[in-house]
Coordinates of C-alpha atoms and ligand atoms in Angstrom, one line a residue:
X939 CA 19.1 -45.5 90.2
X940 CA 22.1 -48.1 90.4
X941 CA 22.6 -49.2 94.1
X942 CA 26.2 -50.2 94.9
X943 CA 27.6 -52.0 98.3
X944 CA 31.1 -52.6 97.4
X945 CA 33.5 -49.2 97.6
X946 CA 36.0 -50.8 94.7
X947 CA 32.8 -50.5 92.1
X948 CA 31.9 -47.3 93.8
X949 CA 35.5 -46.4 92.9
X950 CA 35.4 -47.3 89.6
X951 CA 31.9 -45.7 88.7
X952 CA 33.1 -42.2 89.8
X953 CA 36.5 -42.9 87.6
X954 CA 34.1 -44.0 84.6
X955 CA 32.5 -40.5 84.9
X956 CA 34.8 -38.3 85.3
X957 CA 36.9 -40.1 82.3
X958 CA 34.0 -38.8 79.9
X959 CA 33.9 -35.4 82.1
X960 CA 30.9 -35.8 83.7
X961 CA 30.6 -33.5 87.0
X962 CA 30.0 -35.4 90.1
X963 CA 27.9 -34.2 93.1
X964 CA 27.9 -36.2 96.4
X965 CA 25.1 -35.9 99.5
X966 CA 26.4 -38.3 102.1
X967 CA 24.0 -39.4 104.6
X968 CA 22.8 -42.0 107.5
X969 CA 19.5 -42.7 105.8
X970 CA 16.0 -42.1 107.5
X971 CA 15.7 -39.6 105.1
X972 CA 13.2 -36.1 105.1
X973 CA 12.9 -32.6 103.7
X974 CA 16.3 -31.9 105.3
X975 CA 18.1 -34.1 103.2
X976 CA 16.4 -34.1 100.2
X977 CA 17.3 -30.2 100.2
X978 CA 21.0 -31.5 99.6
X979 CA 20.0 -33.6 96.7
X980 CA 18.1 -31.5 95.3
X981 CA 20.8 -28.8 95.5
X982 CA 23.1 -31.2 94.0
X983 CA 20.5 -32.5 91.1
X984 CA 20.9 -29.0 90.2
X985 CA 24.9 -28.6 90.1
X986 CA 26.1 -31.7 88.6
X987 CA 26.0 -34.5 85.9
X988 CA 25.7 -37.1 88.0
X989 CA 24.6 -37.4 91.7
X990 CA 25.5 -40.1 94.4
X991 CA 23.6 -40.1 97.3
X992 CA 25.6 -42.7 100.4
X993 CA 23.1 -44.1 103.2
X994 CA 26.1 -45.5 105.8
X995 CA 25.1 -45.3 109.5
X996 CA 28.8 -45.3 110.7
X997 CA 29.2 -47.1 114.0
X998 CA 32.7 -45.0 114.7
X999 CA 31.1 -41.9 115.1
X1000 CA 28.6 -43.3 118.1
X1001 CA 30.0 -43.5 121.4
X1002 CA 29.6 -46.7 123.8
X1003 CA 26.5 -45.0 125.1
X1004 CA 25.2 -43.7 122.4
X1005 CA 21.8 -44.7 120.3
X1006 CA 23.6 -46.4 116.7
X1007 CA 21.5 -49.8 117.5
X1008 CA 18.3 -47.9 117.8
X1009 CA 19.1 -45.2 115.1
X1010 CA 16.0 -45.2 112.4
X1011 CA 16.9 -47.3 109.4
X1012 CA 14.4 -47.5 106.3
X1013 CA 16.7 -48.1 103.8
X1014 CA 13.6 -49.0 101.4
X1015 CA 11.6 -46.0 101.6
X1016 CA 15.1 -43.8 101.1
X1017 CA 15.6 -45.7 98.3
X1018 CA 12.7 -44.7 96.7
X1019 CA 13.0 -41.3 98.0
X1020 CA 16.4 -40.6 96.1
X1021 CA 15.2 -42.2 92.8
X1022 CA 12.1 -39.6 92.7
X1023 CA 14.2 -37.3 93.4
X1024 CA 16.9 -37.8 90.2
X1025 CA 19.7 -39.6 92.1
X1026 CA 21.9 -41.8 90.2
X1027 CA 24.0 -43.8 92.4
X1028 CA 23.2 -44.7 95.9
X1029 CA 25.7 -46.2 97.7
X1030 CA 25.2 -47.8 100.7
X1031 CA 28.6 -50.1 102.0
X1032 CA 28.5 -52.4 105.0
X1033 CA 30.6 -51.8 107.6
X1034 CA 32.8 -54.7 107.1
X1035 CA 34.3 -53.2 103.5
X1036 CA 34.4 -50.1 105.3
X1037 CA 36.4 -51.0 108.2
X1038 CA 37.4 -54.3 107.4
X1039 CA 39.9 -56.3 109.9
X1040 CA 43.3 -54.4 110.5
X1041 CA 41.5 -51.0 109.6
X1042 CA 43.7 -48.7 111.6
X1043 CA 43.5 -45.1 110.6
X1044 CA 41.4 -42.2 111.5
X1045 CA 41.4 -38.6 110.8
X1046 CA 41.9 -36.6 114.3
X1047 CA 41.2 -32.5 113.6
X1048 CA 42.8 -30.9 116.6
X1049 CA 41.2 -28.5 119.0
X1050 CA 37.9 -28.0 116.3
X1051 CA 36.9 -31.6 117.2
X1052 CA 36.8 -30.8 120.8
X1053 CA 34.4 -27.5 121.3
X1054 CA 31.0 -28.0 121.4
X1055 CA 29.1 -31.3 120.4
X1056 CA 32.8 -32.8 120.7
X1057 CA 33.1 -31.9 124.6
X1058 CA 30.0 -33.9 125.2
X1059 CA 30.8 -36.8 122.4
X1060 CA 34.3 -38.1 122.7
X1061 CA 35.8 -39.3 119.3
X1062 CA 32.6 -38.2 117.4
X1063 CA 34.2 -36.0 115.2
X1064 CA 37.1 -38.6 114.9
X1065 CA 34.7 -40.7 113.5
X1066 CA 32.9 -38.2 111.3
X1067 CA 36.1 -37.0 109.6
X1068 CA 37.2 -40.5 109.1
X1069 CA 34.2 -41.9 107.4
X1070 CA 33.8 -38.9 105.2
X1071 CA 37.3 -38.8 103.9
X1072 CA 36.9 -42.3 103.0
X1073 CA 33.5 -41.6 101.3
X1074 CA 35.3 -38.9 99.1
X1075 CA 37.6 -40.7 98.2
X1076 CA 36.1 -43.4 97.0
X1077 CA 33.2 -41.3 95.6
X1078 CA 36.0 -38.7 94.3
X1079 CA 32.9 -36.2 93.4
X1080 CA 33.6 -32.7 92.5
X1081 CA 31.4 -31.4 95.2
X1082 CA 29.8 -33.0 97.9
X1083 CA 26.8 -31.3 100.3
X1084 CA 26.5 -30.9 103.8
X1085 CA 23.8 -29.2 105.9
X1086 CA 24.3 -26.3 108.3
X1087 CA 22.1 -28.0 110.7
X1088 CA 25.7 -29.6 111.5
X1089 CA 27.2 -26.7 111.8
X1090 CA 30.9 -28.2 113.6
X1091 CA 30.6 -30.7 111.0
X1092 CA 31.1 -28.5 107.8
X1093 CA 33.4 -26.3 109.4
X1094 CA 35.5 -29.7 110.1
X1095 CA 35.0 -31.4 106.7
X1096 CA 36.2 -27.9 104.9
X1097 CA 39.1 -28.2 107.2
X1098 CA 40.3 -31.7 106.7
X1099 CA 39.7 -30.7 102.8
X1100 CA 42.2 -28.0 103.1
X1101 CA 44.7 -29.6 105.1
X1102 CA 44.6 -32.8 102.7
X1103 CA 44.3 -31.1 99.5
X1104 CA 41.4 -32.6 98.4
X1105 CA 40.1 -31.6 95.3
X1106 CA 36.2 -31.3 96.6
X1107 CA 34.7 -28.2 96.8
X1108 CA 32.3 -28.1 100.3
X1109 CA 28.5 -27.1 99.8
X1110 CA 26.5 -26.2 102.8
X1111 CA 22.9 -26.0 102.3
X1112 CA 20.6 -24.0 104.6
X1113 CA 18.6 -25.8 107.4
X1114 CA 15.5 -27.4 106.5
X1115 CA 12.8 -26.4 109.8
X1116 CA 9.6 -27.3 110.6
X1117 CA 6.6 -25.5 110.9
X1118 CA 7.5 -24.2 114.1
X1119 CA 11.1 -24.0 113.5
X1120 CA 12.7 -27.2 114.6
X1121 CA 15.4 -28.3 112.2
X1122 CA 14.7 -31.5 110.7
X1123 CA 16.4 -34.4 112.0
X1124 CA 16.4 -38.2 112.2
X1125 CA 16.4 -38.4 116.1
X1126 CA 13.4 -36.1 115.6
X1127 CA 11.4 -39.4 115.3
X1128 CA 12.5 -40.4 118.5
X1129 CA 10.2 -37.5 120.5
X1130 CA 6.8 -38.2 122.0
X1131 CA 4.3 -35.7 121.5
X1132 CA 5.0 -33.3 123.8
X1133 CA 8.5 -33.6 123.5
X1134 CA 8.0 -32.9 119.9
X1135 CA 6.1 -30.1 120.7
X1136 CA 8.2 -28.9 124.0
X1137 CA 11.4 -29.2 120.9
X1138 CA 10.5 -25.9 119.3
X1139 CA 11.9 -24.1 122.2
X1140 CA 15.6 -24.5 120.7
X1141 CA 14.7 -22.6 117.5
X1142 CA 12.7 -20.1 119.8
X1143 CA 15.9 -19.5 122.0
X1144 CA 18.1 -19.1 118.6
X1145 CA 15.8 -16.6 117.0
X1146 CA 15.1 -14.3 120.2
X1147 CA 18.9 -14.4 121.0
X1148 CA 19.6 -13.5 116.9
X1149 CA 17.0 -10.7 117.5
X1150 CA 18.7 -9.5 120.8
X1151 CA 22.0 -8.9 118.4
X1152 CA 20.0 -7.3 115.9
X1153 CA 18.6 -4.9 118.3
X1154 CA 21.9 -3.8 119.9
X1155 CA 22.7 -6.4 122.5
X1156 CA 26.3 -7.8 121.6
X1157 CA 27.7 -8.6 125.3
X1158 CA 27.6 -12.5 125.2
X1159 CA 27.3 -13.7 128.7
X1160 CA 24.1 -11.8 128.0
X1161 CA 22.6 -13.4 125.1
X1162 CA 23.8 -17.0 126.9
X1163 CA 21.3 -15.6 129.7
X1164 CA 18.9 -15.2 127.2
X1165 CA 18.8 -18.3 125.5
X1166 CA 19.8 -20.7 128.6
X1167 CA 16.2 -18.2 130.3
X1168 CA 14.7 -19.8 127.5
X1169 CA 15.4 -23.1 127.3
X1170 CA 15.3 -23.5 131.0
X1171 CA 11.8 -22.6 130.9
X1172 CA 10.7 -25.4 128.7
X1173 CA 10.3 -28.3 131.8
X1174 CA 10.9 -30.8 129.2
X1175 CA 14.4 -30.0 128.4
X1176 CA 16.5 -31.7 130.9
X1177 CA 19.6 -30.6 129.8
X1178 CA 21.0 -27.6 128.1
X1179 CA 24.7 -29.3 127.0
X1180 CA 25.2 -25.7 125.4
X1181 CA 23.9 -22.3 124.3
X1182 CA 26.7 -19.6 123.6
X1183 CA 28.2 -17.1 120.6
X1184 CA 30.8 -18.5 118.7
X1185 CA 33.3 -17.1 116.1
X1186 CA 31.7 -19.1 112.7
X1187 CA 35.6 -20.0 111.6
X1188 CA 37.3 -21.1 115.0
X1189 CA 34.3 -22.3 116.4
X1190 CA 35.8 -19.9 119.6
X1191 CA 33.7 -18.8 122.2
X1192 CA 33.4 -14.9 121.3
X1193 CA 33.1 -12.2 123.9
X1194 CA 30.8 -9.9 122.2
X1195 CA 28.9 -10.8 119.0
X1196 CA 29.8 -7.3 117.3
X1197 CA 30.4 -9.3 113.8
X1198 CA 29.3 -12.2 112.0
X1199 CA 28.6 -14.9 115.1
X1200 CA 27.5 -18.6 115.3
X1201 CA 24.7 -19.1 117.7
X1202 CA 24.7 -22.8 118.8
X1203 CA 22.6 -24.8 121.1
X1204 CA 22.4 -28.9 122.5
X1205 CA 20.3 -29.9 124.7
X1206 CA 18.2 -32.9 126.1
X1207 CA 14.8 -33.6 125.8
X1208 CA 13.4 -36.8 126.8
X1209 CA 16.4 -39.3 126.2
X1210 CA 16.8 -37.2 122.7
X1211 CA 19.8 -35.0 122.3
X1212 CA 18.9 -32.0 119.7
X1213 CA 21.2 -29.4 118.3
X1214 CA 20.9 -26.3 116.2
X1215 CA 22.7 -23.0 115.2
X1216 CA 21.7 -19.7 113.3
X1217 CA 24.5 -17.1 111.8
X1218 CA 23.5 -13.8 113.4
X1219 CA 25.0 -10.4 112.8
X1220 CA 24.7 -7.2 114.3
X1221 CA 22.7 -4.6 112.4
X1222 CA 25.1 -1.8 111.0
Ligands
AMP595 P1 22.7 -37.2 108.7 O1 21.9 -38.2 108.0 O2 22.1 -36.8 110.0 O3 24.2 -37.6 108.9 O4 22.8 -35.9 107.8 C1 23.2 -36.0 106.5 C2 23.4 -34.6 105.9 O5 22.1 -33.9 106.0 C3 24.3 -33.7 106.8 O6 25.1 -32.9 106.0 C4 23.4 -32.9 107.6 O7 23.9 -31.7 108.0 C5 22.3 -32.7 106.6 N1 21.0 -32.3 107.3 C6 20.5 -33.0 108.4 N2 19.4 -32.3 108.8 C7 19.2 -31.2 108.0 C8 18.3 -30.1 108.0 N3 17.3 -30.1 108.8 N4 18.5 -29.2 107.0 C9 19.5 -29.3 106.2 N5 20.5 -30.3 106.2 C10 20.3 -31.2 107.1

């Protein structure tokens, strides 16, 4: 596996590759890799010729008060972790060839950036879109893998894609959970022991409220009772940020889940702040 820091050689790889037709598949990522992850990789190990994996914890998409100093960083261990796993290219920039002095522009995707995580993290999504357009485009791969863990994210990225004509087709790769259901994540490592264990409750409140729509209750205000009933009954969750239906495209607060819905969730625990969705449809 070839690691590369500079986004010019990075450039000129992916041109290499796709000059002798090799198909390129991209997993971008902030490092302190697990299962989660690697699900992406391996996904993309599968599709493609060649696969570059990106390790870039980007300081635009943390707010002021936000944890990017403290987020986990083991850039040797998810080293090795990608070259088991097949990867060809990791590229990991620093921030100053990413944003170097008089960087000035940043991708803004109205009203989509605002919903959800984006009401509780100002210029998040600002930030996301930015950084990933710049990865594709200097990765140029022919498909590049996201999680549905980030549910906003994807739907954000696939917009930006269209709106730019960018010639990237958008993978989204099932959650990866635990045993007891919580998705995989880096700030996962962040939890004590009882957080950890009080955590579980999110992925409860998303299946009971899933099951609700399955067994005939659409009306939304009453699966947000159901979910916020559970979640509030967890004491270790000192903040529910969010628990509604959403239509999976707009990311719109629905009325009624009587179709294909987005179930979402953010909450607190401990200083942590954990999301989560599940796609739910009513039986027919
Ligand atoms: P991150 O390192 O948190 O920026 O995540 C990098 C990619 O991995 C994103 O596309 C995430 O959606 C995806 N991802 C993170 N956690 C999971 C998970 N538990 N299951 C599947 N994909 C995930």
């Amino acid at each position: 596996m070839e690691i590369i820091r500079i986004p010019r050689i990075m450039q000129d790889r992916a041109g290499g590759y796709r000059l002798h037709a090799k198909s390129i598949g991209f997993v971008p990522t902030m490092g302190a890799l697990h299962e989660g992850h690697m699900s992406l990789v391996r996904t993309a190990r599968a599709e493609n010729d060649i696969v570059v994996a990106s390790i870039f914890v980007n300081p635009l998409q943390f707010g002021p008060s936000e944890d990017f100093s403290l987020y986990p960083r083991d850039f040797e261990g998810d080293a090795q972790e990608l070259r088991n796993a097949g990867v060809d290219i990791l590229f990991s920039p620093d921030a100053p060839l990413m944003y170097p002095k008089g960087f000035a522009t940043s991708i803004a995707v109205e009203g989509l950036s605002e919903r959800l995580c984006g009401a509780y993290r100002p210029g998040h999504f600002r930030g996301v879109a930015t950084v990933v357009t710049k990865l594709l485009n200097i990765t140029n791969p022919h498909r590049a893998y996201f999680g549905q863990k980030d549910f906003q994210q994807t739907v954000i990225i696939r917009r930006v894609v269209k709106d730019l004509d960018m010639a990237v087709e958008i993978v989204v790769c099932p959650t990866v959970g635990e045993e007891d259901g919580l998705a995989m994540s880096s700030r996962n490592r962040y939890l004590s022991e009882a957080e950890r264990k009080a955590a579980a409750v999110i992925y409860r409140s998303l299946s009971e409220a899933s099951g609700a729509i399955q067994s005939g209750i659409i009306k939304s205000e009453r699966l947000r009772d159901l979910m916020g009933g559970i979640l509030r009954s967890e004491p270790l969750v000192s903040h529910v940020q969010y628990c509604s239906v959403y239509d999976p495209e707009t990311l719109d607060e629905i009325d009624r889940a009587d179709r294909e819905c987005l179930l979402a969730v953010a909450v607190i625990i401990g200083k942590t702040r954990l999301i989560d969705n599940m796609r739910a449809r009513p039986r027919r």
